[in-house]
PDB file of C-alpha atoms in Angstrom:
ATOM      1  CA  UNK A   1     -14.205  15.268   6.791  1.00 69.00           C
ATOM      2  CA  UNK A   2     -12.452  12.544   4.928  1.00 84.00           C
ATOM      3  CA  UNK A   3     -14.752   9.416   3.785  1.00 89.00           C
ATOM      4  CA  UNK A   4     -13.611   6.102   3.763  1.00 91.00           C
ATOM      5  CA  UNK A   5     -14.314   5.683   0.475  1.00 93.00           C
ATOM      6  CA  UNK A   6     -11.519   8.146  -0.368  1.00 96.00           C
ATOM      7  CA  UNK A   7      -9.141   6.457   1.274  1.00 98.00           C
ATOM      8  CA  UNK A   8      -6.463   4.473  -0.653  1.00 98.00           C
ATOM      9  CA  UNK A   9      -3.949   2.134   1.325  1.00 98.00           C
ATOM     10  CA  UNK A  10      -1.409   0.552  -0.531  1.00 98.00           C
ATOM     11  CA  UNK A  11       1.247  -1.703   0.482  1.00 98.00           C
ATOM     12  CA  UNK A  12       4.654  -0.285  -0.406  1.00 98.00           C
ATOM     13  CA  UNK A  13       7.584  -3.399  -2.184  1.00 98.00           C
ATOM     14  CA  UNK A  14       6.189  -4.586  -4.669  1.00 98.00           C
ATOM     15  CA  UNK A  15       3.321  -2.003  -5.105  1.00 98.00           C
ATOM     16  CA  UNK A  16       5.364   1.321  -5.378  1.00 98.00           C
ATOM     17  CA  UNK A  17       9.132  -0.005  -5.561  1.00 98.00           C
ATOM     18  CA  UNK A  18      10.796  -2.794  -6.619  1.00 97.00           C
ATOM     19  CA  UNK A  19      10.661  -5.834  -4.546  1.00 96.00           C
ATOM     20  CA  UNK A  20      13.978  -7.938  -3.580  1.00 95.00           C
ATOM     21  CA  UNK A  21      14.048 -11.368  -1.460  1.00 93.00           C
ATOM     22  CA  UNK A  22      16.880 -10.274   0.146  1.00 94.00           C
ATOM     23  CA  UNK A  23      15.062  -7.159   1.386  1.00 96.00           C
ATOM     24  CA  UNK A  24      15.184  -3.210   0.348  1.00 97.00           C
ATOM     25  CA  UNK A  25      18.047  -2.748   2.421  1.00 97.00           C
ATOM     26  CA  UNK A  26      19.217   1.140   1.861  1.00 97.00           C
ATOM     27  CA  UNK A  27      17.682   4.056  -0.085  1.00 97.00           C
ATOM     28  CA  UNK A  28      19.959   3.187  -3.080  1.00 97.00           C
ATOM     29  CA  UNK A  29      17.746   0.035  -3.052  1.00 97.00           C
ATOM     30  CA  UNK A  30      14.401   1.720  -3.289  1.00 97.00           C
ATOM     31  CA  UNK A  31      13.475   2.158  -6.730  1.00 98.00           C
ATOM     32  CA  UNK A  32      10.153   2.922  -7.372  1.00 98.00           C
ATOM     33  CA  UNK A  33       8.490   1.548 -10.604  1.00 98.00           C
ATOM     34  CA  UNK A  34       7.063   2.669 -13.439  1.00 98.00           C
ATOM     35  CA  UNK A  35       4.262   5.232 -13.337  1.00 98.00           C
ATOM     36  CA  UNK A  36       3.758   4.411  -9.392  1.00 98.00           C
ATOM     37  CA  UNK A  37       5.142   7.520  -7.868  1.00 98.00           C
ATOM     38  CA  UNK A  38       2.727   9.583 -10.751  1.00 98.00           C
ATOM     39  CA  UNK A  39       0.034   7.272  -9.819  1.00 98.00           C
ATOM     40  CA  UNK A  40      -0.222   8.266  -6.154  1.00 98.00           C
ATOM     41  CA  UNK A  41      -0.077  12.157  -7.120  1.00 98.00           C
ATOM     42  CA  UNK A  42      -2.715  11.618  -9.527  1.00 98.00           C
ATOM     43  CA  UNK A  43      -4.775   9.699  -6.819  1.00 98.00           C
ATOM     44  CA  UNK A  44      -3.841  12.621  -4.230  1.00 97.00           C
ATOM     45  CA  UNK A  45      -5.042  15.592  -6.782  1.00 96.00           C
ATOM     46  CA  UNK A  46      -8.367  13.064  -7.505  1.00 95.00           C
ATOM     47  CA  UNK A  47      -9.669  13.888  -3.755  1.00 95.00           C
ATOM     48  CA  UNK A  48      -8.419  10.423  -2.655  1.00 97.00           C
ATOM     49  CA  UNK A  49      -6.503   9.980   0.721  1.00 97.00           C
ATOM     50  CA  UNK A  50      -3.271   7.820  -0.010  1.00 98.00           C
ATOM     51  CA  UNK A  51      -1.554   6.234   3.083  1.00 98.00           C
ATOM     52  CA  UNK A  52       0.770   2.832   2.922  1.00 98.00           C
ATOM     53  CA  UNK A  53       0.898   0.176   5.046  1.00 98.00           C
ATOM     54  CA  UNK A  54       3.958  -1.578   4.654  1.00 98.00           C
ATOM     55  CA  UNK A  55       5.372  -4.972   6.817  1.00 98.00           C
ATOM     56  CA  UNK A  56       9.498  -3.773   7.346  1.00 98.00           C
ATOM     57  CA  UNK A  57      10.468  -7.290   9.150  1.00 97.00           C
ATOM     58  CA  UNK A  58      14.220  -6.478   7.706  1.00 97.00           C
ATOM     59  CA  UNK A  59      14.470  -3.640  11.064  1.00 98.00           C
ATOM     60  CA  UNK A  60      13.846  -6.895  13.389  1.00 97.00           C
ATOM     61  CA  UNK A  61      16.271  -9.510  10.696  1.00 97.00           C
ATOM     62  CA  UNK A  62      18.860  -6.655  11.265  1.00 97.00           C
ATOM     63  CA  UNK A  63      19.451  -5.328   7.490  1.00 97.00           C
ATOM     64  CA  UNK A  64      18.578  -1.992   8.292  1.00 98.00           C
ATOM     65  CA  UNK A  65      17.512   0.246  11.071  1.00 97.00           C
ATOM     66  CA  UNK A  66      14.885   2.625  11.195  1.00 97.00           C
ATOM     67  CA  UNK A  67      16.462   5.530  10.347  1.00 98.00           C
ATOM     68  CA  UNK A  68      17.457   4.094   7.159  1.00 98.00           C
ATOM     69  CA  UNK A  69      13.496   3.254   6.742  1.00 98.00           C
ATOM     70  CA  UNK A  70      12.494   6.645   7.688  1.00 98.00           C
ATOM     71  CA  UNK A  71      15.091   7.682   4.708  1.00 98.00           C
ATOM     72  CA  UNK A  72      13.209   5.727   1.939  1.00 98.00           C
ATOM     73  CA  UNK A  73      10.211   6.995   3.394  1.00 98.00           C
ATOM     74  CA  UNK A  74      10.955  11.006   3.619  1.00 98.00           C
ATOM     75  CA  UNK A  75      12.388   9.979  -0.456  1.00 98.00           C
ATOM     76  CA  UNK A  76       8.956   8.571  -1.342  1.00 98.00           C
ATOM     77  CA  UNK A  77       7.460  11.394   0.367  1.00 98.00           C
ATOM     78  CA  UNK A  78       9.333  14.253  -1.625  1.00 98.00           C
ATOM     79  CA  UNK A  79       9.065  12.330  -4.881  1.00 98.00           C
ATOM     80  CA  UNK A  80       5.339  12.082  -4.755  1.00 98.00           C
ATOM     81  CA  UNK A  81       4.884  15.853  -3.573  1.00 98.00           C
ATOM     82  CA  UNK A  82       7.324  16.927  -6.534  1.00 98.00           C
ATOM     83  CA  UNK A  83       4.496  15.269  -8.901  1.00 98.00           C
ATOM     84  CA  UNK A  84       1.763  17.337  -6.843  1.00 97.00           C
ATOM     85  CA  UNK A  85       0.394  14.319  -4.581  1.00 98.00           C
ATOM     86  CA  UNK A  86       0.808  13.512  -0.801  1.00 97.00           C
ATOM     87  CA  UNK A  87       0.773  10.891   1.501  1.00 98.00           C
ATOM     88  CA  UNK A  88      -1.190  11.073   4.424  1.00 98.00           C
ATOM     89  CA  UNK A  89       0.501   8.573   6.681  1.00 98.00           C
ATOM     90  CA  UNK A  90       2.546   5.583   6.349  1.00 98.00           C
ATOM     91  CA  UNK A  91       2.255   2.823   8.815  1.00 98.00           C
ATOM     92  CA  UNK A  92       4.883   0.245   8.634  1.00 98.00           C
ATOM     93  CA  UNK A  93       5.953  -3.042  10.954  1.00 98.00           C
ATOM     94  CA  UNK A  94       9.258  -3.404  11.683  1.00 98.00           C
ATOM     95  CA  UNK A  95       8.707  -7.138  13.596  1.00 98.00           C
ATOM     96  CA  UNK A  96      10.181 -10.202  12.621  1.00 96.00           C
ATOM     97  CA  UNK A  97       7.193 -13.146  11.713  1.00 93.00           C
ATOM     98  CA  UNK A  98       7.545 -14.742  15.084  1.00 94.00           C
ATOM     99  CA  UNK A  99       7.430 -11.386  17.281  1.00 96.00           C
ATOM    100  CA  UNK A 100       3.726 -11.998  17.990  1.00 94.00           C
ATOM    101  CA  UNK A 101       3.063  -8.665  17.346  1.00 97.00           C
ATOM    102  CA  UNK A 102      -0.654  -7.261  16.058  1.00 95.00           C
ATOM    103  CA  UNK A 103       0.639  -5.006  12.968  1.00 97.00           C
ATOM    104  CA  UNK A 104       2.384  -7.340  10.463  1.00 97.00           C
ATOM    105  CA  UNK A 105       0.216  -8.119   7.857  1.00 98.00           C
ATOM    106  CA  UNK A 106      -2.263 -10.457   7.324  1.00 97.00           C
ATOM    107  CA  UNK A 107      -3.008  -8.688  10.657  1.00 97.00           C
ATOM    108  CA  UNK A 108      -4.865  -5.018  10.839  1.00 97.00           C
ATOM    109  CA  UNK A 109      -2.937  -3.660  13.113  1.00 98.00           C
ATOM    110  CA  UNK A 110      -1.252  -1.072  10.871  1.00 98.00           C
ATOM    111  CA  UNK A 111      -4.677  -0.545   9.051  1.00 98.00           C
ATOM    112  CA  UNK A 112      -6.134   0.115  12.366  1.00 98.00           C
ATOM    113  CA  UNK A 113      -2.759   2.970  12.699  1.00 98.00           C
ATOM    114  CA  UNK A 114      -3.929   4.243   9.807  1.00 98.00           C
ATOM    115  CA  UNK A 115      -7.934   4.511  10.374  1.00 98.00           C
ATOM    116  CA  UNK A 116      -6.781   6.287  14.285  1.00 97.00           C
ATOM    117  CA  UNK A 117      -4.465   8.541  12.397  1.00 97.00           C
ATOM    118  CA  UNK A 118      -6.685   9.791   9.975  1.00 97.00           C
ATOM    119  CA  UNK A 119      -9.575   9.978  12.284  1.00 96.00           C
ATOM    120  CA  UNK A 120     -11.916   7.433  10.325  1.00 96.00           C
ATOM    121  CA  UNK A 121     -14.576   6.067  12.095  1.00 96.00           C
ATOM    122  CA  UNK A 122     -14.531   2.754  10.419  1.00 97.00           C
ATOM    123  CA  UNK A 123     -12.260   1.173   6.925  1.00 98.00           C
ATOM    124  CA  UNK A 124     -15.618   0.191   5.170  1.00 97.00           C
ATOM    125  CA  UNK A 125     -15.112   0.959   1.440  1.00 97.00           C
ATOM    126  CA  UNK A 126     -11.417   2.111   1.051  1.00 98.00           C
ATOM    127  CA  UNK A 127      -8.997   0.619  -1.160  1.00 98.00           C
ATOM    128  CA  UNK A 128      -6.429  -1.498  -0.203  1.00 98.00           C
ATOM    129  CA  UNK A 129      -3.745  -2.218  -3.225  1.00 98.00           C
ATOM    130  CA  UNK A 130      -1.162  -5.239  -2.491  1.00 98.00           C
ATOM    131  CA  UNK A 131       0.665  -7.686  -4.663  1.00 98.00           C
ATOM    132  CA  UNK A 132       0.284 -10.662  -1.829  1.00 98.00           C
ATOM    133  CA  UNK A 133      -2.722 -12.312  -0.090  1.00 98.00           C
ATOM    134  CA  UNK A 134      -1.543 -11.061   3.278  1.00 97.00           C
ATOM    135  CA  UNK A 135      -1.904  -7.108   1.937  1.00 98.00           C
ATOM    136  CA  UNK A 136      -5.825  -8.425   0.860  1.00 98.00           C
ATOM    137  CA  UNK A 137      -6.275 -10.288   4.097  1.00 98.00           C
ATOM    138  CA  UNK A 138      -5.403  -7.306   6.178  1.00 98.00           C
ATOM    139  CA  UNK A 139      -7.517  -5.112   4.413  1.00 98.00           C
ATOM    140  CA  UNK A 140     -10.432  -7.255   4.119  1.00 97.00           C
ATOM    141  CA  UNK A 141     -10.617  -7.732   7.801  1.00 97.00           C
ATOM    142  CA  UNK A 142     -11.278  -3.960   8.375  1.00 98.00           C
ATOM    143  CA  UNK A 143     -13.717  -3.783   4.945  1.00 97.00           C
ATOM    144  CA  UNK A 144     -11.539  -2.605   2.566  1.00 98.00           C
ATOM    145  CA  UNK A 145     -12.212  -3.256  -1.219  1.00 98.00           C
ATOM    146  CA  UNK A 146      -9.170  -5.320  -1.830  1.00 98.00           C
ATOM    147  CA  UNK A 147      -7.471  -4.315  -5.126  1.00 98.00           C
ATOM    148  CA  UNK A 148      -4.319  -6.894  -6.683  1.00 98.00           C
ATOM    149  CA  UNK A 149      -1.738  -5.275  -9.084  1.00 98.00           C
ATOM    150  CA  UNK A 150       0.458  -8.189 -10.932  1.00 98.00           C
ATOM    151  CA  UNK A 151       3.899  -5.871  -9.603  1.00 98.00           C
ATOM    152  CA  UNK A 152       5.970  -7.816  -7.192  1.00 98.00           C
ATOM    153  CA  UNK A 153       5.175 -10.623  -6.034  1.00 98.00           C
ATOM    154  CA  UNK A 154       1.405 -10.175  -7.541  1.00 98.00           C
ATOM    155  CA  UNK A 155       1.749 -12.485 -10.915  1.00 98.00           C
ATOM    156  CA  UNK A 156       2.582 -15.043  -8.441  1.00 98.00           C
ATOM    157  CA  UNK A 157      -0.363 -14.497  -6.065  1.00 98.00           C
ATOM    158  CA  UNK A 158      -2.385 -14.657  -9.026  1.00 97.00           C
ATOM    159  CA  UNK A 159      -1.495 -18.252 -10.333  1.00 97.00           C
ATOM    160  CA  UNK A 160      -2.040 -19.772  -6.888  1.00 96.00           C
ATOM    161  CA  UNK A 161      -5.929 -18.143  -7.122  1.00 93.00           C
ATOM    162  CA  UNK A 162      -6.741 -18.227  -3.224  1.00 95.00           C
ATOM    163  CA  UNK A 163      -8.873 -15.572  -1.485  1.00 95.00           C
ATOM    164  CA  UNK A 164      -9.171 -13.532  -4.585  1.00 97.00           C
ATOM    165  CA  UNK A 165     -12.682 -13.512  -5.209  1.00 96.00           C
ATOM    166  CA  UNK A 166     -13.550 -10.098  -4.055  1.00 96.00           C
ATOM    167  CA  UNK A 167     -10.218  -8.833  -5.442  1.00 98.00           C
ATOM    168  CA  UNK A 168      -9.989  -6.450  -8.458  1.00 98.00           C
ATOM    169  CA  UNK A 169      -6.806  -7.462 -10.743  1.00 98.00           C
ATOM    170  CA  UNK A 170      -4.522  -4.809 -12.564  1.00 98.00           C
ATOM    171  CA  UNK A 171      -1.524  -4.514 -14.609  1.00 98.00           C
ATOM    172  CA  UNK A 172       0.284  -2.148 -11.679  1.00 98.00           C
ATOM    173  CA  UNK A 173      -0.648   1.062  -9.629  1.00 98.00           C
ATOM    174  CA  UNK A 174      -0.895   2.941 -12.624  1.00 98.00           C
ATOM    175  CA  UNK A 175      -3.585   1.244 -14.378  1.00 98.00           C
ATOM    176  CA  UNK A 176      -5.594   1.004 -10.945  1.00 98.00           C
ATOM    177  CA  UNK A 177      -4.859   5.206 -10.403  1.00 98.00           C
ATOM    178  CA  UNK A 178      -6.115   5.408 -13.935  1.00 97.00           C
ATOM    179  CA  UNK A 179      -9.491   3.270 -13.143  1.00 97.00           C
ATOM    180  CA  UNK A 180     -10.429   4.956  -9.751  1.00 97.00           C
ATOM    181  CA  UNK A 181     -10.061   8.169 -10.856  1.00 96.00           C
ATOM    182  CA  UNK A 182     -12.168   7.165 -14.262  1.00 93.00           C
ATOM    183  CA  UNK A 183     -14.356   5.945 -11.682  1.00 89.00           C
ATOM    184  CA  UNK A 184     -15.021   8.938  -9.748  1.00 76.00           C
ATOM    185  CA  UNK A 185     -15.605  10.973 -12.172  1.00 67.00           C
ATOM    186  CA  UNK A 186     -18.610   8.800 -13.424  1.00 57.00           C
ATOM    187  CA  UNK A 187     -20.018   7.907  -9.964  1.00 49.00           C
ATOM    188  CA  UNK A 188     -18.995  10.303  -7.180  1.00 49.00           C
ATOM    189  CA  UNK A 189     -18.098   8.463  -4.095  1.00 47.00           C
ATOM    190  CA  UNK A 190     -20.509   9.448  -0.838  1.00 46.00           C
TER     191      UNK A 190
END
């Protein structure tokens, strides 16, 4: 059975791909960066659950639909099983910031998704890897060890310095895969 403390959430702009202000709009768009897709298949063949939990407010702005998401998503999916890794789910919100709704981050909805899709009892102890405070908040509401990588909009979020003391800080996904996984293999997880 899977332990929490196995689980790694990570947001997805910003954390995996490139980030844009006017959106990742089309699957020529997505571009992952550096190391980030062999970072999640070295977290995947580590033991570690990988899922994302990604806010997609450009479905409700109208600059793409989700089919076109669902395109990105089936990419990321085969480029991180081409490197030997897996995703186990990827939770995403495709409401605007006034829709009200319970998933967009700094919410828990989609960390909730995640936790009833992968049969968890409870979040205590997983990772959750963002590059803004909202991807922290969200995972700090359900217990998650929050985890900032300076990728996206994460140099930024660092200067400002608020609600980052429990937060680990690394270069990118990479450096963080590397960590964990050095982690592990000194102190096995329960």
């Amino acid at each position: 059975m899977l332990s929490a403390h196995q689980l790694v959430i990570l947001d997805r702009d910003g954390v995996i791909n490139h980030d844009s202000d006017a959106y990742i709009k089309s699957l020529s768009e997505w571009v992952p960066l550096p190391g980030a897709i062999e970072a999640i298949a070295k977290l995947s063949r580590a033991g570690f659950t990988v899922a994302i939990a990604t806010n997609q407010s450009g479905i409700a702005r109208g600059f793409y639909d989700e089919s076109t998401l669902q395109a990105m998503h089936d990419h990321l999916q085969s480029q991180v099983n081409a490197k030997g890794g897996q995703l186990a789910h990827i939770a995403y919100c495709p409401h605007g910031p006034d829709d009200h709704c319970d998933c967009r981050k700094p919410l828990p909805g989609l960390l909730a998704e995640i936790q009833e899709k992968l049969e968890l009892e409870s979040l205590e102890g997983s990772w959750m890897v963002g590059d803004s405070l909202r991807d922290l908040q969200a995972g700090e509401a359900v217990g998650c060890r929050p985890v900032l990588v300076k990728t996206g909009k994460g140099e930024k979020t660092l200067s400002r310095n608020i609600g980052l003391e429990k937060a680990l800080v690394y270069r990118d996904l990479a450096e963080f895969a590397d960590w964990l996984c050095d982690q592990q293999q000194i102190i096995p997880q329960p």
